[in-house]
GROMACS .gro file of C-alpha atoms in nm:
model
  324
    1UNK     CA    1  13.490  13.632 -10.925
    2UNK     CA    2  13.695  13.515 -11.187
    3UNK     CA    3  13.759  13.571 -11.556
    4UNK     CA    4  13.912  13.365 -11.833
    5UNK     CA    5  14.009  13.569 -12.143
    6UNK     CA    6  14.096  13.352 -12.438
    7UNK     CA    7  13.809  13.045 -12.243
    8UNK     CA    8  13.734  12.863 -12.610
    9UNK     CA    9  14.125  12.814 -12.688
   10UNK     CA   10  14.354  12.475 -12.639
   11UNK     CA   11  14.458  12.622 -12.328
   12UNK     CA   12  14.151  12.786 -12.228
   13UNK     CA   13  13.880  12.501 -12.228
   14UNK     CA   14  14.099  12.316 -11.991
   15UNK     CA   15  14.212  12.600 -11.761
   16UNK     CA   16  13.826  12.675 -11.724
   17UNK     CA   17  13.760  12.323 -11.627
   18UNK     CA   18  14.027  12.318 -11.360
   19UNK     CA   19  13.900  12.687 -11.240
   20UNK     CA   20  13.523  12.548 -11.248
   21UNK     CA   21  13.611  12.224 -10.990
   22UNK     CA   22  13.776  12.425 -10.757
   23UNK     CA   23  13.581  12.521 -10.425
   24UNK     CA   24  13.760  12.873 -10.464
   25UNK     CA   25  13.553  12.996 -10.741
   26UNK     CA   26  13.197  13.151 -10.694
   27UNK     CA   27  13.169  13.292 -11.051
   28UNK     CA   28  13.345  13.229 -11.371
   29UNK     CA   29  13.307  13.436 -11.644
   30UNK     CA   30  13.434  13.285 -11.960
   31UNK     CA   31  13.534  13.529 -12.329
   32UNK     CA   32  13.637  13.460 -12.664
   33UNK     CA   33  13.561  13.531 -12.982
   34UNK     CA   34  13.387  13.194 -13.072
   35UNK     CA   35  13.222  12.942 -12.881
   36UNK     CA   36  13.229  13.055 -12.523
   37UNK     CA   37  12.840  13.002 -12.540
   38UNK     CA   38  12.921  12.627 -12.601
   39UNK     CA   39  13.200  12.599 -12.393
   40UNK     CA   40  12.995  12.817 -12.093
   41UNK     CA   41  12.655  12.582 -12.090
   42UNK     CA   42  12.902  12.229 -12.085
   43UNK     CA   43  13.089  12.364 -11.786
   44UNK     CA   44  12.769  12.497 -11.616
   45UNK     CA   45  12.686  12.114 -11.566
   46UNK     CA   46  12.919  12.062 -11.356
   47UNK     CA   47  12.782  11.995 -10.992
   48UNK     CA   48  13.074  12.230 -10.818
   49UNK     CA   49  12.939  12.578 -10.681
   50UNK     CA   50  13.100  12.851 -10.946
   51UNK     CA   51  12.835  12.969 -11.173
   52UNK     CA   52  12.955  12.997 -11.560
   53UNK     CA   53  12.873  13.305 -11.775
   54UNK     CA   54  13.009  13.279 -12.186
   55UNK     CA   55  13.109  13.563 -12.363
   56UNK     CA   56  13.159  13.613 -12.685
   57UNK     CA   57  13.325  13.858 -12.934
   58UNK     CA   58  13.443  14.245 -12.883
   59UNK     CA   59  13.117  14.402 -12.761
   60UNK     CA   60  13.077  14.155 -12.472
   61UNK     CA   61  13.419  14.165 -12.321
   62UNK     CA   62  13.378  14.465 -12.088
   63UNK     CA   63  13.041  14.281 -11.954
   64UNK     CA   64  13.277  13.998 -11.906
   65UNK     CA   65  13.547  14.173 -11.684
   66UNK     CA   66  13.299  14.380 -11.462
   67UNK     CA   67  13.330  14.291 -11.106
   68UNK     CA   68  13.629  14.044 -11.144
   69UNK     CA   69  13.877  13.996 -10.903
   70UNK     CA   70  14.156  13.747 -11.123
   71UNK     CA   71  14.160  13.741 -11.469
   72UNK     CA   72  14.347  13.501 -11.663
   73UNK     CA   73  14.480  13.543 -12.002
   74UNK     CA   74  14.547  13.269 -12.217
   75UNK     CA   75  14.436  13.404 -12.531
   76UNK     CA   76  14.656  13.359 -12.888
   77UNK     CA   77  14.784  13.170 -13.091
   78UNK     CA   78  15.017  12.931 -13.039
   79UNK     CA   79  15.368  12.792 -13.177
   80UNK     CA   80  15.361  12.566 -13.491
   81UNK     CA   81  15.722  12.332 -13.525
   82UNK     CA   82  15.985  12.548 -13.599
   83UNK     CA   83  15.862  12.891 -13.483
   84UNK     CA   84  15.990  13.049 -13.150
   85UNK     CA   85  15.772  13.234 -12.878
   86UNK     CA   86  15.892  13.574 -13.020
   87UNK     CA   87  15.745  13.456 -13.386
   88UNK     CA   88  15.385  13.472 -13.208
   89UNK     CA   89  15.489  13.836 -13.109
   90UNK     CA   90  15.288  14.048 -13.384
   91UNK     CA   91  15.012  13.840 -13.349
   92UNK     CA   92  14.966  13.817 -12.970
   93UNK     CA   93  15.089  14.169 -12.884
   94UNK     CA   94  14.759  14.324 -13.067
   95UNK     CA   95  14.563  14.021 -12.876
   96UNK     CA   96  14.716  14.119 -12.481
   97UNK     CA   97  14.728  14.531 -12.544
   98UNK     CA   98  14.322  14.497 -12.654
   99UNK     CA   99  14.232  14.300 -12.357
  100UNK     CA  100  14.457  14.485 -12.123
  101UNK     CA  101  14.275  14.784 -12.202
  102UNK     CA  102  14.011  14.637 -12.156
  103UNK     CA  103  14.142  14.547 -11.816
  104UNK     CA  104  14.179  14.898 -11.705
  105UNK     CA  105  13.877  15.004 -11.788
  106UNK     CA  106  13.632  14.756 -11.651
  107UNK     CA  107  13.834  14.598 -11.340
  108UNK     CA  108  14.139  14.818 -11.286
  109UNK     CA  109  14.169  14.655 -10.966
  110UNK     CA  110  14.182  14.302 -11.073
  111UNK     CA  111  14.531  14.088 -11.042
  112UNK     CA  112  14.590  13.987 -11.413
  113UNK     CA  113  14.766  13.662 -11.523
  114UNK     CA  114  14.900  13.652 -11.869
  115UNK     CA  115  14.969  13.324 -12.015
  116UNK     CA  116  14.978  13.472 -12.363
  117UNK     CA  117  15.314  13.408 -12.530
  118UNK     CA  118  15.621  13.532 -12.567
  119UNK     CA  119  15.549  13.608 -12.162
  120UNK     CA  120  15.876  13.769 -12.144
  121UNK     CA  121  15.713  14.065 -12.437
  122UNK     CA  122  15.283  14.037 -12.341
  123UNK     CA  123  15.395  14.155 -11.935
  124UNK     CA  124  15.573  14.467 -12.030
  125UNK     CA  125  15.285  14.518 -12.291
  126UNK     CA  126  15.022  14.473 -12.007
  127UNK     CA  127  15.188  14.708 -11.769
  128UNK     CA  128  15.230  14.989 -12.021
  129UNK     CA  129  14.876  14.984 -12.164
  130UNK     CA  130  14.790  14.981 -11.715
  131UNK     CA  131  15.002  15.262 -11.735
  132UNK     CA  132  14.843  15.459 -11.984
  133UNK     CA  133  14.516  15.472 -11.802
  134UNK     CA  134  14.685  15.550 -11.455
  135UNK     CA  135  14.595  15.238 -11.319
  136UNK     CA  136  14.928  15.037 -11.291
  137UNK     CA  137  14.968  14.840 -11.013
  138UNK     CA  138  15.356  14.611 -11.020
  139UNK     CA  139  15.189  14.394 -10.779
  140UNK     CA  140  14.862  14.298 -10.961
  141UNK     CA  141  15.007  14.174 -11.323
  142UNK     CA  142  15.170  13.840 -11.337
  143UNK     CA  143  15.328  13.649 -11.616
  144UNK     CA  144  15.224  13.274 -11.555
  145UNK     CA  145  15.586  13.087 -11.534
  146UNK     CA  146  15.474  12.806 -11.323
  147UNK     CA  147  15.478  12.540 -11.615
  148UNK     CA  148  15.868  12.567 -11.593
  149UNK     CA  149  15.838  12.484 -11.260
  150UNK     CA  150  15.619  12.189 -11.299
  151UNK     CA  151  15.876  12.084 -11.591
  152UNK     CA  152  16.134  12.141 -11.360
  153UNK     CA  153  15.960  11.909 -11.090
  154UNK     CA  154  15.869  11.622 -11.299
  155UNK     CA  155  16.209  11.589 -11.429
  156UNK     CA  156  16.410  11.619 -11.102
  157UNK     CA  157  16.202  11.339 -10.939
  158UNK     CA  158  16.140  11.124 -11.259
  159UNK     CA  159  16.597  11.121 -11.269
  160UNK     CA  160  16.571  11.101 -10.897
  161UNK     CA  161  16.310  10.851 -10.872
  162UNK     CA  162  16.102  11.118 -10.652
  163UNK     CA  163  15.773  11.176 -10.595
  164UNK     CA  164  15.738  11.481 -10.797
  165UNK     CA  165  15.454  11.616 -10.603
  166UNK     CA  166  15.690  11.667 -10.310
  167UNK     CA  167  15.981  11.779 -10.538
  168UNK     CA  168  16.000  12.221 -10.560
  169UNK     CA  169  16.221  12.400 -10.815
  170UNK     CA  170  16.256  12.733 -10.814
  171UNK     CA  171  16.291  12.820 -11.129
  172UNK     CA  172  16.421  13.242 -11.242
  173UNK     CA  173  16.413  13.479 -11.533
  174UNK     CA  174  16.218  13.504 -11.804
  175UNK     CA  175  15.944  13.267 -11.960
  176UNK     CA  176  16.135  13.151 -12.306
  177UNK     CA  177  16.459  12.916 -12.423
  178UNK     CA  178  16.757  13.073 -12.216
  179UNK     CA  179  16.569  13.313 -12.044
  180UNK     CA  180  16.469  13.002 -11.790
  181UNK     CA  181  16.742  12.935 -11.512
  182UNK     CA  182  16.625  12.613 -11.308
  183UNK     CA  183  16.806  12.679 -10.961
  184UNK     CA  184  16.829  12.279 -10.931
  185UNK     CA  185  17.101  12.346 -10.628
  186UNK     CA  186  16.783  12.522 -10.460
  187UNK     CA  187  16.544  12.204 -10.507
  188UNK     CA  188  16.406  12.044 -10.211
  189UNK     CA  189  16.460  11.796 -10.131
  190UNK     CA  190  16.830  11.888 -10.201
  191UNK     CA  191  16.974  11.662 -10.516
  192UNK     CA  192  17.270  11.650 -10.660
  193UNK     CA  193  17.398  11.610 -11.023
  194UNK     CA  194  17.727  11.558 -11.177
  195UNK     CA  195  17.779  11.851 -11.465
  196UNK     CA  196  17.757  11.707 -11.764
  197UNK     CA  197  17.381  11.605 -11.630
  198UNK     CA  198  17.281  11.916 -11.476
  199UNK     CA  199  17.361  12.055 -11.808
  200UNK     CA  200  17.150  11.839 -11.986
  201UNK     CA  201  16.834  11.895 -11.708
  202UNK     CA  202  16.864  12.223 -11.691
  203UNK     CA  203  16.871  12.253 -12.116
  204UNK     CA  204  16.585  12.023 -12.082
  205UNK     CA  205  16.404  12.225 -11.911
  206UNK     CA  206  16.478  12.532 -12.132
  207UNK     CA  207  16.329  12.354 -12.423
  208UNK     CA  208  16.056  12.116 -12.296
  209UNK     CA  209  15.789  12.348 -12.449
  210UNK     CA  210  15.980  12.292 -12.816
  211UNK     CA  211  15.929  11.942 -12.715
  212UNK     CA  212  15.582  11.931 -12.697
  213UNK     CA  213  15.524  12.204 -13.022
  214UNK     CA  214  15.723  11.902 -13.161
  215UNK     CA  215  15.516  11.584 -13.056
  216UNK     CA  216  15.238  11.749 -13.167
  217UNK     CA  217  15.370  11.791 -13.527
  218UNK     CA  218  15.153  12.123 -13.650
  219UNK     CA  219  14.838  12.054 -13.376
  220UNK     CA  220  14.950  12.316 -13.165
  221UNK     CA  221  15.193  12.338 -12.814
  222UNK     CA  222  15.178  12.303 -12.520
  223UNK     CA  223  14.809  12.319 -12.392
  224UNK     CA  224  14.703  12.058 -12.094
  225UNK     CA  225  15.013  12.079 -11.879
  226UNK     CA  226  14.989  12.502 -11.950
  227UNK     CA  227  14.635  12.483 -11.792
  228UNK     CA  228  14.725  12.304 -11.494
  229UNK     CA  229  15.042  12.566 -11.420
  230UNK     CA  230  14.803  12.842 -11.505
  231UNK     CA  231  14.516  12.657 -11.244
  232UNK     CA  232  14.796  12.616 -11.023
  233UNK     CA  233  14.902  12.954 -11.046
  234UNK     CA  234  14.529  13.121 -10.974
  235UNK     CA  235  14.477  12.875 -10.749
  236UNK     CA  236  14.792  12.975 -10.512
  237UNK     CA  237  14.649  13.396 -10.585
  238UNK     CA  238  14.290  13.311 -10.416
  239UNK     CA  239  14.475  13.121 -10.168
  240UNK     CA  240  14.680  13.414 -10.082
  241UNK     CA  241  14.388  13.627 -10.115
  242UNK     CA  242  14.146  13.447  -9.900
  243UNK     CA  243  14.401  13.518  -9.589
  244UNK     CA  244  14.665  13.195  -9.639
  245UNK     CA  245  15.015  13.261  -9.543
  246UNK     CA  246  15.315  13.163  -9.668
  247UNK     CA  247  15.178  13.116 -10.022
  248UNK     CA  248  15.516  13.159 -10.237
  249UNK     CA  249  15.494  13.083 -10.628
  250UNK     CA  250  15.749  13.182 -10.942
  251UNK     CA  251  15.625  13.447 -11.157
  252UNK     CA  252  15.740  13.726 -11.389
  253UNK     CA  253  15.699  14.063 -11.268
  254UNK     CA  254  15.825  14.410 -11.235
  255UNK     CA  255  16.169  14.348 -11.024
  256UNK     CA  256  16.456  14.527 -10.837
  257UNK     CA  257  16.644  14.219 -10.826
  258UNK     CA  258  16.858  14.216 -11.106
  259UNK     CA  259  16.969  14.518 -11.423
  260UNK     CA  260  16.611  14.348 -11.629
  261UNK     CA  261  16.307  14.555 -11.524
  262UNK     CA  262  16.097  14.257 -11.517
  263UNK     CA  263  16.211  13.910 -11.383
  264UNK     CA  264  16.096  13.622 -11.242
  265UNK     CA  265  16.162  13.541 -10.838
  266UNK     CA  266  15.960  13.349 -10.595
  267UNK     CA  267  15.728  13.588 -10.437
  268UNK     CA  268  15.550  13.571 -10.126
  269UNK     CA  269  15.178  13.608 -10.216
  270UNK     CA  270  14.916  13.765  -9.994
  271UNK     CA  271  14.737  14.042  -9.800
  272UNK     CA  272  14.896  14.366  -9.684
  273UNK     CA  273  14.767  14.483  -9.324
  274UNK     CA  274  14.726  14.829  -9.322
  275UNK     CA  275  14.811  15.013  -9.026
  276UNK     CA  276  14.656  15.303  -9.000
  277UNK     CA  277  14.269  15.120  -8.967
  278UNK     CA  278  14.377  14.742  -8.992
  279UNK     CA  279  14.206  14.746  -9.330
  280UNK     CA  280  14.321  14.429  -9.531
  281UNK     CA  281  14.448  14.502  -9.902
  282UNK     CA  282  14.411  14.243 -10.148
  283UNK     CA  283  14.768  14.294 -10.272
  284UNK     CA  284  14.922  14.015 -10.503
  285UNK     CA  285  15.289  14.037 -10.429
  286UNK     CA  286  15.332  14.079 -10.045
  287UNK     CA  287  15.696  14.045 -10.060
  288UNK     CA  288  15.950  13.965 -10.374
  289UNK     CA  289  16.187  13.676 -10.237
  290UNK     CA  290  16.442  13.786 -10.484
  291UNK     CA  291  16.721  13.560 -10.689
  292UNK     CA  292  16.895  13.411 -10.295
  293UNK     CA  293  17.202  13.201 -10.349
  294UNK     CA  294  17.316  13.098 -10.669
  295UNK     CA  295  17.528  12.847 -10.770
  296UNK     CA  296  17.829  12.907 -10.973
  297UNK     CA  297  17.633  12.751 -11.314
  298UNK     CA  298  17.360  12.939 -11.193
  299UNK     CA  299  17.489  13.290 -11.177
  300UNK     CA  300  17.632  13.210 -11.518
  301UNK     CA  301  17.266  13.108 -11.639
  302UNK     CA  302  17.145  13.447 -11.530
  303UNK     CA  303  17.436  13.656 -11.680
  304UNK     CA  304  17.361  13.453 -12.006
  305UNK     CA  305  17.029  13.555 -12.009
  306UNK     CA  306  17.035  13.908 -11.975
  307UNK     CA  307  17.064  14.033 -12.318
  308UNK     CA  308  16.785  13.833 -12.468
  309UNK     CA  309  16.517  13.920 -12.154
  310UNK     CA  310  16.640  14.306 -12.205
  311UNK     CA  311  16.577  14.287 -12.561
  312UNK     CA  312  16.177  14.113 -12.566
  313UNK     CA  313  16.119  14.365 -12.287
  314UNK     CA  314  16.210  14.656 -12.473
  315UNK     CA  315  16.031  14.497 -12.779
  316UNK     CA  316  15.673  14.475 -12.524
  317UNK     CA  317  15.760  14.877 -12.488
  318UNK     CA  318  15.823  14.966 -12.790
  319UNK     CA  319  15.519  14.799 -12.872
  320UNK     CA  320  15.299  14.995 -12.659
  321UNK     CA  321  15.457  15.327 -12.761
  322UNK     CA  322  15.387  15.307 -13.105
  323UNK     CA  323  15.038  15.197 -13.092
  324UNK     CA  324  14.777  15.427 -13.233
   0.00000   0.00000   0.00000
C-alpha cells in the first residue's frame, strides 16, 4: 500500500498516474488539500489492479497514511524564474515537518520519499520531526535524487549518441546547483570527455532544473520528468521490497561517507535476513555503496560542495528545533 502526499500538485497528478499503471501497487491512497476527490475517481478508471482512495484536507490525512508501506512526498510549491530551491524553504519546511508528523504517527514504519524541495533542507527536517516521536529509522527516509540521474543519462547518451536507457550515472551529494557531482568517469558504458566539455556536462547537469523553471517562464518547474524519477525511484523500493536483489539507486540519506551528515551514494536496496529466526525485514537501505573512486574533477566537485550541503542541513535542523 502506497501513499502520495501532495497527489493534486504538478508533480503529483503525474507521479500518481505512473504509481497507478504499475503491477506493483495494490492500493493507492492519494492527499491534498484540494481536488484529490477529482483526481482519485479519474485514476480509479484505469483498468490496472491498484485501487485509488482521495483525500482531502488536514482531518483526512492520518486516514490517508494508515496501513501504508511507501509514502511519497511531493507536496509544495515550486520555483518561479529567478528563485532558488532554498527560496521555497519557509514555505515547504512547514509543508514536510506537518506531514512528517503525520508520518510518525499513523505509519511509523513506512519508507518515506521526499520530493519536496530544497531536498538537501526537507530530509534533515523529516528525520528530526521521526526523531522527536522515537521513531527514526536512517534507512526508511529518502530524498528522491533520481531526476539528476535521469538528467545525467539523457545527456551522456544524447553527446554520445547512446541509447540513454542503457546509459547509468551515478550521480553524489546533495539535491541542488553545486551540491550535484555527476561521477561521469563512473558512467557505463565508460565515456570519455575532453575538459572543457565535461565541464560544461557536468554544469549542465547542475542546472538543468533552472532550465526547465526557465522554459516554463512563471508556469512552474520541473514537474513530468520529476514524476517519472520519483516513479522510478518507488518503483526500484517495492522492487527491493518484494525480494529483488541487486536493486541499487542514488538517494540522499543519513551517511558515514563523507564530514556532511546526510549525502547522497548509490545504495543497495532490499531485505535484511535476520538470523536469529530467518525473519525477513523490510529494510530500505541494505547496504550504502558509498562515494568509490573519484576522479580528480570529481573529488574537487565534492570538496566544493561541502559548505553549501553543511549549511541547508543545519538550516532543516534548526528548523525543527525551533518549531513550537
Amino acid at each position: 500500500e502506497l501513499a502520495v502526499l501532495g497527489a493534486s500538485g504538478g508533480i503529483g497528478q503525474p507521479l500518481s498516474l505512473l504509481l497507478k499503471n504499475s503491477p506493483l501497487v495494490s492500493e493507492l491512497s492519494l492527499y491534498d488539500i484540494a481536488h484529490t476527490p477529482g483526481v482519485a475517481a479519474d485514476l480509479s478508471h484505469i483498468e490496472t489492479r491498484a485501487t485509488v482512495t482521495g483525500y482531502m484536507g488536514a482531518d483526512q490525512l492520518g486516514a490517508a497514511l494508515k496501513g501504508c508501506e511507501v509514502v511519497v512526498i511531493p507536496a509544495g510549491v515550486p520555483r518561479k524564474p529567478g528563485m532558488t530551491r532554498d527560496d521555497l524553504f519557509n514555505t515547504n519546511a512547514t509543508i514536510v515537518a506537518t506531514l512528517a508528523d503525520a508520518c510518525a504517527r499513523h505509519c511509523p514504519q513506512a519508507m518515506i520519499c521526499i520530493i519536496s524541495n530544497p531536498v538537501n533542507s526537507t530530509i534533515p527536517i523529516t528525520s528530526e520531526v521521526m526523531k522527536k516521536h522515537g521513531v527514526y529509522n536512517p534507512n526508511r527516509v529518502f530524498g528522491v535524487t533520481t531526476l539528476d540521474i535521469v538528467r545525467a543519462n539523457t545527456f551522456v547518451a544524447e553527446l554520445k549518441g547512446l541509447d540513454p536507457a542503457r546509459v547509468n550515472v551515478p550521480v553524489v551529494g546533495g539535491h541542488a546547483g553545486k551540491t550535484i557531482i555527476p561521477l561521469i568517469s563512473r558512467c557505463t558504458p565508460k565515456v570519455e570527455f575532453p575538459a572543457d566539455q565535461l565541464s560544461a556536462l557536468t554544469g549542465r547537469i547542475q542546472e538543468a532544473g533552472t532550465e526547465v523553471v526557465k522554459a516554463k517562464a512563471g508556469a512552474g518547474s520541473a514537474t513530468l520528468s520529476m514524476a517519472y524519477a520519483g516513479a522510478r525511484f518507488t518503483f526500484s523500493l517495492l522492487d527491493a521490497m518484494n525480494g529483488k536483489e541487486g536493486v541499487v539507486e542514488c538517494a540522499f540519506v543519513r551517511s558515514e561517507e563523507t564530514e556532511c551528515k546526510y549525502f547522497s551514494t548509490p545504495l543497495l536496496l532490499g531485505i535484511i535476513q535476520c538470523q536469529s529466526n530467518n525473519h525477513k525485514l523490510k529494510n530500505g537501505i541494505e547496504k550504502n555503496l558509498g562515494l568509490g573512486k573519484l576522479s580528480v574533477f570529481e573529488e574537487k566537485l565534492v570538496a566544493e560542495a561541502m559548505d553549501e550541503l553543511k549549511g541547508s542541513i543545519k538550516n532543516g535542523e534548526d528548523f525543527v528545533a525551533n518549531m513550537k
